[in-house]
PDB file of C-alpha atoms and ligand atoms in Angstrom:
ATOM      1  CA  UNK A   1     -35.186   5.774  25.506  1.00 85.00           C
ATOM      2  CA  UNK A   2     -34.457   7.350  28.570  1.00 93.00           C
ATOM      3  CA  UNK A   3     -30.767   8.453  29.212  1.00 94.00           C
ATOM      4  CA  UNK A   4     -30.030   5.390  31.792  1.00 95.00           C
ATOM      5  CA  UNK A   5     -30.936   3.265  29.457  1.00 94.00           C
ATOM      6  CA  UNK A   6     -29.146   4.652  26.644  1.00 95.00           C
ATOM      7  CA  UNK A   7     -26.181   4.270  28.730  1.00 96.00           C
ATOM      8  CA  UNK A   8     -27.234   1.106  30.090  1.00 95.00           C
ATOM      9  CA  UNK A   9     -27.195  -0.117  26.386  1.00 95.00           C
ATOM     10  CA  UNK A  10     -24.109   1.555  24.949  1.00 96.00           C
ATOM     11  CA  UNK A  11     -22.069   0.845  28.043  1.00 97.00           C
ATOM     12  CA  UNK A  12     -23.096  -3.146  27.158  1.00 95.00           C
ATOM     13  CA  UNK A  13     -22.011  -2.980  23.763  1.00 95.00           C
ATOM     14  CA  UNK A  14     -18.243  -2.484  24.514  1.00 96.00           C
ATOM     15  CA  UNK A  15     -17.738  -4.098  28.312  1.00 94.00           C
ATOM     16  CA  UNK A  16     -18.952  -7.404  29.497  1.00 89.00           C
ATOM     17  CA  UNK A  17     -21.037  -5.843  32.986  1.00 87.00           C
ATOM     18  CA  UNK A  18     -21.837  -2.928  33.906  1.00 89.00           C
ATOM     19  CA  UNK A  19     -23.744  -2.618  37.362  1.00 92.00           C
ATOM     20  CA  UNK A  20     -26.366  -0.064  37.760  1.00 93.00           C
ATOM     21  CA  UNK A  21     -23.932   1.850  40.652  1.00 95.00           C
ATOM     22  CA  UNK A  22     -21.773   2.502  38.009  1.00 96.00           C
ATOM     23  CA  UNK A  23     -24.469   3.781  35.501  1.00 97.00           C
ATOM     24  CA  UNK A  24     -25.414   5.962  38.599  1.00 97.00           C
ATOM     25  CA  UNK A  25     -22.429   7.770  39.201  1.00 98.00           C
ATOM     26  CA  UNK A  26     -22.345   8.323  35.453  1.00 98.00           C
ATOM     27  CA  UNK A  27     -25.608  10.178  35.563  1.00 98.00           C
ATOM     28  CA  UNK A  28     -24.396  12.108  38.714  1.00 98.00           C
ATOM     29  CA  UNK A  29     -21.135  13.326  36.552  1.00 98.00           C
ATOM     30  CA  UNK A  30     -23.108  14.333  33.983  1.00 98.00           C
ATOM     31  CA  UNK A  31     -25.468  16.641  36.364  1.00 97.00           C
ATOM     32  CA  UNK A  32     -22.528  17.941  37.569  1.00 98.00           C
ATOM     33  CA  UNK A  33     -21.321  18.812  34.215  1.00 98.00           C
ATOM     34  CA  UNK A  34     -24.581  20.009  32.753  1.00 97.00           C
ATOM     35  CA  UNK A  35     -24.902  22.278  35.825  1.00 97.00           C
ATOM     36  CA  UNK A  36     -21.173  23.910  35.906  1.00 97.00           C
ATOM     37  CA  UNK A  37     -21.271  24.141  32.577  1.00 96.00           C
ATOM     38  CA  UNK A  38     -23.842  26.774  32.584  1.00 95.00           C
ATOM     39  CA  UNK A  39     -21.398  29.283  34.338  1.00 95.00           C
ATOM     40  CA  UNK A  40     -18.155  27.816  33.034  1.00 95.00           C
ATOM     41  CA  UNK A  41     -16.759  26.953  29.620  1.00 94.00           C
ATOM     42  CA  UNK A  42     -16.710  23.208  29.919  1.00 95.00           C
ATOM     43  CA  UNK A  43     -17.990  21.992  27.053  1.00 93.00           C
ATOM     44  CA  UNK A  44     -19.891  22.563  23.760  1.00 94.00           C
ATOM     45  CA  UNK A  45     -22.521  19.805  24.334  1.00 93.00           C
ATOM     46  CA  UNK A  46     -25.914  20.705  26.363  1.00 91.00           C
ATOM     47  CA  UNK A  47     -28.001  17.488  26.000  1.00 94.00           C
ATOM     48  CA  UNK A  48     -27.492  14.931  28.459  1.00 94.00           C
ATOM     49  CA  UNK A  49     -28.290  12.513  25.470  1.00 94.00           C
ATOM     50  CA  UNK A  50     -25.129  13.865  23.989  1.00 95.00           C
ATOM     51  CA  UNK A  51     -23.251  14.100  26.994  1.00 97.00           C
ATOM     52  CA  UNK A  52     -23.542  10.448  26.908  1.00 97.00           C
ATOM     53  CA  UNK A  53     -23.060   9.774  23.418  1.00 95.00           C
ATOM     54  CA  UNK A  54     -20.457  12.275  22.613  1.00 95.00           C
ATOM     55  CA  UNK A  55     -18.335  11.791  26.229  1.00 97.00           C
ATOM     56  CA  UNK A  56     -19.220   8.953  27.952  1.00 98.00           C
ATOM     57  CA  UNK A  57     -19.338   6.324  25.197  1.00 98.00           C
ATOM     58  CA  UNK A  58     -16.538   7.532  23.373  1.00 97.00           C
ATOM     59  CA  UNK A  59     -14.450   7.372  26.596  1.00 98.00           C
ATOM     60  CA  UNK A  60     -15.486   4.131  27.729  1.00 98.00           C
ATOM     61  CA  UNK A  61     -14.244   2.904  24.526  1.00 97.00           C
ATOM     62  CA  UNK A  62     -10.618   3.073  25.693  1.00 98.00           C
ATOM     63  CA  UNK A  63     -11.533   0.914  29.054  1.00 97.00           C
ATOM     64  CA  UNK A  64     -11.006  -2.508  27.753  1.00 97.00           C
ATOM     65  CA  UNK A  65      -7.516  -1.211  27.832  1.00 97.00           C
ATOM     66  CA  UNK A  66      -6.676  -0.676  30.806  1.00 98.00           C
ATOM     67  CA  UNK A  67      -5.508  -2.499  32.920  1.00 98.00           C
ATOM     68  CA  UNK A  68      -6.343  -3.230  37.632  1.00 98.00           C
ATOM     69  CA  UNK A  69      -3.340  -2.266  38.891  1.00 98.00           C
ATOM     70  CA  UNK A  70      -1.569   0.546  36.187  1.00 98.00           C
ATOM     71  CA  UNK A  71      -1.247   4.119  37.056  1.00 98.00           C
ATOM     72  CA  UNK A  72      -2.865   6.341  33.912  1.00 98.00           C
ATOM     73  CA  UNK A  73      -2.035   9.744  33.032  1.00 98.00           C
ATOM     74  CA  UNK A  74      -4.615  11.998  30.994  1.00 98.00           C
ATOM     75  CA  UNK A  75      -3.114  14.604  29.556  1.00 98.00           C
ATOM     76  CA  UNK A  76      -5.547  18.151  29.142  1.00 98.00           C
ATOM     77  CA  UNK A  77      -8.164  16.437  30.047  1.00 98.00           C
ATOM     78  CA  UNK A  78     -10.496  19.370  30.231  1.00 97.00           C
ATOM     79  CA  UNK A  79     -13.752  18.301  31.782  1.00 98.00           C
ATOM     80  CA  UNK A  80     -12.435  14.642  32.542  1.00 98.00           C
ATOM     81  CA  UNK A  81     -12.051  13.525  29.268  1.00 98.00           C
ATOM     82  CA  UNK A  82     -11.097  10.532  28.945  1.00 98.00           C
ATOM     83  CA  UNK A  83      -9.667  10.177  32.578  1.00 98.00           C
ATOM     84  CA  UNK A  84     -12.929  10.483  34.608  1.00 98.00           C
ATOM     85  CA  UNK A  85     -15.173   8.047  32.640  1.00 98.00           C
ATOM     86  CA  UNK A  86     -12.179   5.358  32.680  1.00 98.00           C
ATOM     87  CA  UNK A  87     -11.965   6.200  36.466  1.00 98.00           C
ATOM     88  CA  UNK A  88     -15.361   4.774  37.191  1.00 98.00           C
ATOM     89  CA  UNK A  89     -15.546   2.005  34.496  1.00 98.00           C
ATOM     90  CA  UNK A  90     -11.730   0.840  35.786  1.00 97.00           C
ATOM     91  CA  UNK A  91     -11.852   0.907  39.929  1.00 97.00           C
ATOM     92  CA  UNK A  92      -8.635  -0.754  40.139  1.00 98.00           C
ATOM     93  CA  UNK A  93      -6.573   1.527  37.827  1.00 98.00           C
ATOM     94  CA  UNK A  94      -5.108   4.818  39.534  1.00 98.00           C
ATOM     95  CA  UNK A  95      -5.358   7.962  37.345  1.00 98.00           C
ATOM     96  CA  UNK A  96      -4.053  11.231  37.359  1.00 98.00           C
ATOM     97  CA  UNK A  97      -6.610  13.566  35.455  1.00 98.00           C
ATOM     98  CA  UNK A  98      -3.894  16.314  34.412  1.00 98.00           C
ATOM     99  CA  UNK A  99      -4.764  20.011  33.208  1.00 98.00           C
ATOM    100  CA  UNK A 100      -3.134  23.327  32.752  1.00 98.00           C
ATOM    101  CA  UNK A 101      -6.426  25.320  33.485  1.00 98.00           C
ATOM    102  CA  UNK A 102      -6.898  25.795  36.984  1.00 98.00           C
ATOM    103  CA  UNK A 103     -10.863  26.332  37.049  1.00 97.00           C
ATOM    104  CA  UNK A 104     -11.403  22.823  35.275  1.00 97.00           C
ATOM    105  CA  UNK A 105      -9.459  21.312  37.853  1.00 98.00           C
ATOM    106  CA  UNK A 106     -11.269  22.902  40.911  1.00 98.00           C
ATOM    107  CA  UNK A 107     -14.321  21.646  38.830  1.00 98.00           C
ATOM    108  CA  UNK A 108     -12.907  17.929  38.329  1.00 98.00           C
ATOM    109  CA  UNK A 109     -12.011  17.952  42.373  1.00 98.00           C
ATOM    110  CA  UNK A 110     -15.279  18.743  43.498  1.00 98.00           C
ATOM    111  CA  UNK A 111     -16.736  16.122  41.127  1.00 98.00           C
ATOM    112  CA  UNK A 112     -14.188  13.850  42.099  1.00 98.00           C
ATOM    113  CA  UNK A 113     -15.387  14.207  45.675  1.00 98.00           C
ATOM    114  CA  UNK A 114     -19.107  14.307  45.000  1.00 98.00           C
ATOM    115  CA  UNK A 115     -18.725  10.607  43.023  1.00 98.00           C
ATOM    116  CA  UNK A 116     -16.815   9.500  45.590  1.00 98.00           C
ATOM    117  CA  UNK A 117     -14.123   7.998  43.546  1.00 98.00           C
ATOM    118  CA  UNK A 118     -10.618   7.062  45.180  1.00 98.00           C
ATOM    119  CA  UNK A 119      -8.856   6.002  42.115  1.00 98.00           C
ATOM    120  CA  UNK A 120      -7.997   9.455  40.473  1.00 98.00           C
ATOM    121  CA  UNK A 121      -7.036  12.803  41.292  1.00 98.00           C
ATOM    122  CA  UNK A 122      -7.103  15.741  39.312  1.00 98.00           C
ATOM    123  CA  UNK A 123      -3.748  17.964  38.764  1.00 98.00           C
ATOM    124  CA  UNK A 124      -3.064  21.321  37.587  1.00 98.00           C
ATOM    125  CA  UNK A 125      -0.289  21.209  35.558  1.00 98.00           C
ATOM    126  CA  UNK A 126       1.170  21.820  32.083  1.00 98.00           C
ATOM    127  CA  UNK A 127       2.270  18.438  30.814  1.00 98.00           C
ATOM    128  CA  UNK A 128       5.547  19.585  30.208  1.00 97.00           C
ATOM    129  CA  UNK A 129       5.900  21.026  33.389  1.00 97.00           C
ATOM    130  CA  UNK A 130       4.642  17.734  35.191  1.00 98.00           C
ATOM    131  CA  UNK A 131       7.532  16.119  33.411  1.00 98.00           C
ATOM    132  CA  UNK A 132      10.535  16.903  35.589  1.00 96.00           C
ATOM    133  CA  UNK A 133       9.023  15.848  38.588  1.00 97.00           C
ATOM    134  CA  UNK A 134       7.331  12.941  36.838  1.00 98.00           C
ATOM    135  CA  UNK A 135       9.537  11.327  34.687  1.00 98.00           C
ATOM    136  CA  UNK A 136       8.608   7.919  32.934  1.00 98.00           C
ATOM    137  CA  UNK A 137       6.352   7.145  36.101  1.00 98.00           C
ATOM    138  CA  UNK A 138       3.296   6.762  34.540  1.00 98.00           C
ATOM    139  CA  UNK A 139       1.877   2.780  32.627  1.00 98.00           C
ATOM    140  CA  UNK A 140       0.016   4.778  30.269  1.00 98.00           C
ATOM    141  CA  UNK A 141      -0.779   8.074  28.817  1.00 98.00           C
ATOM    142  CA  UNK A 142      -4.666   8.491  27.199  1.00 98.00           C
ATOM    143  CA  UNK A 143      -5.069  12.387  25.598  1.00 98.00           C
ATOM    144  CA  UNK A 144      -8.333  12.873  23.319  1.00 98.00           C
ATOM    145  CA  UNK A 145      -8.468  16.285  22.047  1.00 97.00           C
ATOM    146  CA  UNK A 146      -5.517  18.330  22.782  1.00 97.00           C
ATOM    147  CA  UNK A 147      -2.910  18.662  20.250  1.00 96.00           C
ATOM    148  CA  UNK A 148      -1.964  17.560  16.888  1.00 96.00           C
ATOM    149  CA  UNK A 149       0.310  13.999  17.397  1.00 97.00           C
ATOM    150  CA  UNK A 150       3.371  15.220  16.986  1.00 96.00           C
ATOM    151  CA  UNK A 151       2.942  18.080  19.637  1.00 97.00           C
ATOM    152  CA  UNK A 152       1.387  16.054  21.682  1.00 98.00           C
ATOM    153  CA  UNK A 153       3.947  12.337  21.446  1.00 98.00           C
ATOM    154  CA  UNK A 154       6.089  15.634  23.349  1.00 98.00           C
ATOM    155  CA  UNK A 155       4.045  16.167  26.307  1.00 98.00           C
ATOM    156  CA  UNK A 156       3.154  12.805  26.583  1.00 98.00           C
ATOM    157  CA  UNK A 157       5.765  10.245  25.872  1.00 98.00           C
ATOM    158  CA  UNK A 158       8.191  11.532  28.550  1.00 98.00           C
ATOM    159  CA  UNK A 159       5.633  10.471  31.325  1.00 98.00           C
ATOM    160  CA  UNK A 160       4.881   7.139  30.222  1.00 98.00           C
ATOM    161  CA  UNK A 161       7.615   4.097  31.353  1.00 98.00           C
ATOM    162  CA  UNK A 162       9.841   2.160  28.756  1.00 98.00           C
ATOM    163  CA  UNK A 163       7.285  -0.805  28.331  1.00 98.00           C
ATOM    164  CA  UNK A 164       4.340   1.408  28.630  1.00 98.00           C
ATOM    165  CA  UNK A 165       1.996   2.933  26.064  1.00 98.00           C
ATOM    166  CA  UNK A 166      -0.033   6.261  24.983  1.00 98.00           C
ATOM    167  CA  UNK A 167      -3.133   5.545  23.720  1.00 98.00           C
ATOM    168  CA  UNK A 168      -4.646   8.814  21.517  1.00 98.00           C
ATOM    169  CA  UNK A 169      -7.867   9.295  20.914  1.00 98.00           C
ATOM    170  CA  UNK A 170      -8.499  10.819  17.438  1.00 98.00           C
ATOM    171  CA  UNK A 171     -10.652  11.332  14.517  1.00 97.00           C
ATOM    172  CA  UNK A 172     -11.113   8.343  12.382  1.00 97.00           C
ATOM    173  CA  UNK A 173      -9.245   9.903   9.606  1.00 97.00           C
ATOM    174  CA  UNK A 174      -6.136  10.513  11.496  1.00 98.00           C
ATOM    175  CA  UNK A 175      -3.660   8.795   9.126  1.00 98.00           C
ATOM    176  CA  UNK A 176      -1.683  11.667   7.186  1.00 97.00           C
ATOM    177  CA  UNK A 177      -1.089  13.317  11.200  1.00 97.00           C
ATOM    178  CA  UNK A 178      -0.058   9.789  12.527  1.00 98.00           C
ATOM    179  CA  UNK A 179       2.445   9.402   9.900  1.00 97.00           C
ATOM    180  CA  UNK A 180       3.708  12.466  10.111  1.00 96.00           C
ATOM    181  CA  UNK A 181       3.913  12.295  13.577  1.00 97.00           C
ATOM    182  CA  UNK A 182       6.160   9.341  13.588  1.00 97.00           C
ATOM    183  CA  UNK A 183       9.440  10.600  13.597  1.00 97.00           C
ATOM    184  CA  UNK A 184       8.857  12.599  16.318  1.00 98.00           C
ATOM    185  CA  UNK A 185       7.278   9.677  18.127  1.00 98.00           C
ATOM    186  CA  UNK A 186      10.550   7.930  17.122  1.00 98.00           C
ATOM    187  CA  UNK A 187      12.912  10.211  18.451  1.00 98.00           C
ATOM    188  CA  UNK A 188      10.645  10.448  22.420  1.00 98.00           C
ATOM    189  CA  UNK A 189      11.505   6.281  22.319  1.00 98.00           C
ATOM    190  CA  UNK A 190       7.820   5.287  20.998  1.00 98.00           C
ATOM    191  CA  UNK A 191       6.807   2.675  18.700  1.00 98.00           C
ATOM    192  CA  UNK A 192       5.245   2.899  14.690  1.00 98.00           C
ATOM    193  CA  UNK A 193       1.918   3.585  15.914  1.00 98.00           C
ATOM    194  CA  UNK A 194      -1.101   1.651  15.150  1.00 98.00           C
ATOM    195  CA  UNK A 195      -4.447   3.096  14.236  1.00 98.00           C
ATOM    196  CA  UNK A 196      -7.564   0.885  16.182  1.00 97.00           C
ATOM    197  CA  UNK A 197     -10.620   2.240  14.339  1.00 97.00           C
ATOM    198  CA  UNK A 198     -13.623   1.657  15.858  1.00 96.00           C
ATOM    199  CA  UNK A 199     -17.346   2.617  16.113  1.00 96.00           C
ATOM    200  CA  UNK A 200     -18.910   4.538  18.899  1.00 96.00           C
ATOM    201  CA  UNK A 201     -22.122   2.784  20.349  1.00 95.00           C
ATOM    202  CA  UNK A 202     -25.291   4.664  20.158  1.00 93.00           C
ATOM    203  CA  UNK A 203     -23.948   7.423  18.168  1.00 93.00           C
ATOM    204  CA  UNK A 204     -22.739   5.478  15.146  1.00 95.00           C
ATOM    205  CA  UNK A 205     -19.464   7.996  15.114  1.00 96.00           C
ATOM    206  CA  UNK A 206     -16.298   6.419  13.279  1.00 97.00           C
ATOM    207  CA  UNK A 207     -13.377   7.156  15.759  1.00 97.00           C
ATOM    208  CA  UNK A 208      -9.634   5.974  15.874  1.00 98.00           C
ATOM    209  CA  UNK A 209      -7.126   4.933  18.819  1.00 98.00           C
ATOM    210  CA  UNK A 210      -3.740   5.682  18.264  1.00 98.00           C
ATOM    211  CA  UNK A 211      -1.295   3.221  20.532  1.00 98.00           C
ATOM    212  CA  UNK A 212       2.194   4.162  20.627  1.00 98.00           C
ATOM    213  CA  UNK A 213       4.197   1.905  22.514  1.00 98.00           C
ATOM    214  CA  UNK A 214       7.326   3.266  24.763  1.00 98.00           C
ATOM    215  CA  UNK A 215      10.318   0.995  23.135  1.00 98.00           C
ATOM    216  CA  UNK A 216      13.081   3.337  24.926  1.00 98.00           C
ATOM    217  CA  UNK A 217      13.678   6.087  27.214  1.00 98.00           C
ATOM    218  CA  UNK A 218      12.742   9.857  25.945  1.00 98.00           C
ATOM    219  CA  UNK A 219      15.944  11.513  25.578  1.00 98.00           C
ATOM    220  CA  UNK A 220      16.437  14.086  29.167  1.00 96.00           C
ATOM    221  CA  UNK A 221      16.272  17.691  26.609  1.00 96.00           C
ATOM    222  CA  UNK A 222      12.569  16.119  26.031  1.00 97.00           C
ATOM    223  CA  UNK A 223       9.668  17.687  26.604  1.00 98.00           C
ATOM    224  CA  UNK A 224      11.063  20.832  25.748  1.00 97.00           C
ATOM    225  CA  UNK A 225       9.243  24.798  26.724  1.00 96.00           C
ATOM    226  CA  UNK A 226       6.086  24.924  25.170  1.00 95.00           C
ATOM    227  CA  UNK A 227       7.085  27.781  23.226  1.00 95.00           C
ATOM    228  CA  UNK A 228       9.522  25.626  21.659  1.00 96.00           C
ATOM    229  CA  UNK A 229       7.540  22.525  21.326  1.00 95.00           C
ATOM    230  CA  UNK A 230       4.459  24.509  19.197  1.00 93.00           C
ATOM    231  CA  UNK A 231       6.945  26.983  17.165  1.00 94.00           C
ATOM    232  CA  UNK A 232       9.479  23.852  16.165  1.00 94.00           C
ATOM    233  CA  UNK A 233       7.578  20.226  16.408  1.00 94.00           C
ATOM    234  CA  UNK A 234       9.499  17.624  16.476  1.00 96.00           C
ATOM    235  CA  UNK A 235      10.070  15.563  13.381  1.00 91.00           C
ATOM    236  CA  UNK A 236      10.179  18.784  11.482  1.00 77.00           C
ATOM    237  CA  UNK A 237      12.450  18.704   8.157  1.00 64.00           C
TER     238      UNK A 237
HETATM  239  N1  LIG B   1      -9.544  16.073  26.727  1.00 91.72           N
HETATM  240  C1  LIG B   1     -10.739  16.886  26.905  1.00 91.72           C
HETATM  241  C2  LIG B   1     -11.837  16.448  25.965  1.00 91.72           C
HETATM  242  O1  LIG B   1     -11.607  15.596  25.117  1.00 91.72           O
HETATM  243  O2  LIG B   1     -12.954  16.958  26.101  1.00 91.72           O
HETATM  244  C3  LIG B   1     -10.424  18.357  26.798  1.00 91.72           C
HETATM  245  C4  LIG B   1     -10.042  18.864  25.447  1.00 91.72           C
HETATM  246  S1  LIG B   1      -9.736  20.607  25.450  1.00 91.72           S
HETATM  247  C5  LIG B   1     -10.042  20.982  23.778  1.00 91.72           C
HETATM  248  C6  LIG B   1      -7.956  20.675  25.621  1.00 91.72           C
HETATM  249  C7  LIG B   1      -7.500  20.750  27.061  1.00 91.72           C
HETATM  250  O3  LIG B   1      -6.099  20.525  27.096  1.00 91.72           O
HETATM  251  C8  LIG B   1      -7.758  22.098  27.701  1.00 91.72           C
HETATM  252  O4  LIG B   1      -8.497  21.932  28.889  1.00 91.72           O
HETATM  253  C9  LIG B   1      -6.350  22.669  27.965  1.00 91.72           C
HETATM  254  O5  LIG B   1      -6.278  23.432  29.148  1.00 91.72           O
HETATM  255  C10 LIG B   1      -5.519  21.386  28.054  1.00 91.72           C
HETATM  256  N2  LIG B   1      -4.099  21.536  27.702  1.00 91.72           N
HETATM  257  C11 LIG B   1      -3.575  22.043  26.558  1.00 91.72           C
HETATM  258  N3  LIG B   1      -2.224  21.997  26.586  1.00 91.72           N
HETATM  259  C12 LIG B   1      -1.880  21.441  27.776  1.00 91.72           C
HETATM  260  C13 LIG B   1      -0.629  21.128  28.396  1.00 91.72           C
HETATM  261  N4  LIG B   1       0.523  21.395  27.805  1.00 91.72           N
HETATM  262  N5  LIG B   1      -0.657  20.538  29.616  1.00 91.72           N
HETATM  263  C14 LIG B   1      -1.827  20.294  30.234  1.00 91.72           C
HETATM  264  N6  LIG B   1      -3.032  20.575  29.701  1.00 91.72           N
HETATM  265  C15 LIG B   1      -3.071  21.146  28.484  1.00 91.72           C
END
C-alpha cells in the first residue's frame, strides 16, 4: 500500500469523508517534515509510513472533537502535533499551534504558508507566559506529549474558558498519572477527568484521551513560573 492510500484508509476509519485535497496537503506536510527534519531535531520518526501512522492518525483521532466555529489551543506542539493535522481535517476551527522553541515555530510558519491553511497560526510562547495575555480565551486546549498531567492541567487549564475543555493525549495506560493529577486539575477549576481509550487505525497502537472539563475559573496566582510549577506540582501532599 502506497502512503496515500494508507492515509486514504486510516483517515476513513475515524471520519465520515475525507476528500483527496485534504489527503494532499497531508502528504505535502509530511515532505515538509521529512525534509526539515534532516537538518533540524523535529522528530524521531523517518518513514513517511510512520509519519502517517505515528502523527497523522493518532492526531486525527482527536478531530471528531472539535468543533466549526471554536478557537483551539495546542500547547508544545513541537512539529504540529496535534494542532496542524486537526487544522486541515477541521477548516472551520481556528487554532493557535503554541511552542516555546523558536526554530519549530519558524518551521510550523513556513509550513503553515506552504499548505496554505488560514485556520491556524503558530506562536512562540511558553504556555505560562501566553497566559497573562490570554486568559480563559481559548474553547479548548489539545497537548500530546509534553508534560506529566499534573504539570501540564497548569499550563493548560488557565487558557481554556469556564465551559470549555482540555483534551490530553496520552498513553493508554495513563490511569495512576490521571488520578494523581486530579487534585491539581481540581484546584485550576477542571472536571474528574475521563479516560477515552481508543485504537489508532493502521498502526493497531492502544492510546488514551484525557478530557478535563473547565467547571470554574483558574484561580489569578495560576499558572505559576515554570520553575515553580516543575519543582512544586500542584496537588502535591
Ligand atoms: N506535541 C508534539 C508531539 O506530540 O510531537 C511535541 C512534543 S515535544 C516532546 C514537547 C514540546 O513541548 C517541545 O517542542 C517543547 O518546546 C514544548 N514545550 C515544553 N514546555 C512548554 C511550555 N511551557 N510552553 C510551550 N511549549 C512547551
Amino acid at each position: 500500500m502506497n502512503e496515500r492510500e494508507l492515509l486514504t484508509n486510516g483517515l476513513a476509519q475515524i471520519l465520515p469523508q475525507v476528500c483527496p485535497q485534504v489527503v494532499d496537503k497531508f502528504l505535502d506536510f509530511s515532505a515538509l517534515l521529512l525534509e526539515k527534519n534532516k537538518v533540524m531535531n523535529l522528530t524521531a520518526v523517518t518513514e513517511p509510513s510512520e509519519v502517517i501512522s505515528r502523527h497523522f492518525l493518532d492526531c486525527a483521532m482527536v478531530a471528531p472533537h472539535m468543533i466549526s466555529g471554536e478557537k483551539v489551543v495546542d500547547v508544545g506542539t513541537g512539529a504540529g502535533f496535534p494542532g496542524l493535522p486537526l487544522a486541515i481535517l477541521c477548516p472551520e476551527t481556528e487554532f493557535i499551534l503554541l511552542d516555546a522553541l523558536h526554530k519549530r515555530v519558524v518551521f510550523l510558519q513556513e509550513a503553515i504558508a506552504a499548505l496554505g491553511l488560514d485556520n491556524v497560526t503558530a506562536v512562540h510562547a511558553r504556555a505560562e507566559e501566553y497566559a497573562k495575555t490570554h486568559r480563559a480565551t481559548f474553547d479548548k486546549a489539545v497537548s500530546r506529549a509534553v508534560a506529566n498531567l499534573r504539570v501540564l492541567s497548569e499550563l493548560t487549564l488557565p487558557l481554556v474558558r469556564t465551559g470549555g475543555a482540555f483534551l490530553a493525549m496520552k498513553a493508554e495506560g495513563c490511569a495512576d498519572e490521571v488520578a494523581d493529577a486530579q487534585t491539581a486539575i481540581d484546584i485550576l477549576g477542571g472536571s474528574p477527568a475521563m479516560i477515552h481509550r481508543y485504537m489508532v487505525p493502521v498502526s493497531g497502537i492502544a492510546r488514551a484521551l484525557v478530557e478535563i472539563r473547565k467547571l470554574r475559573e483558574t484561580p489569578e496566582k495560576y499558572p505559576r513560573r515554570f520553575a515553580r510549577i516543575r519543582a512544586a506540582p500542584l496537588g502535591g501532599k
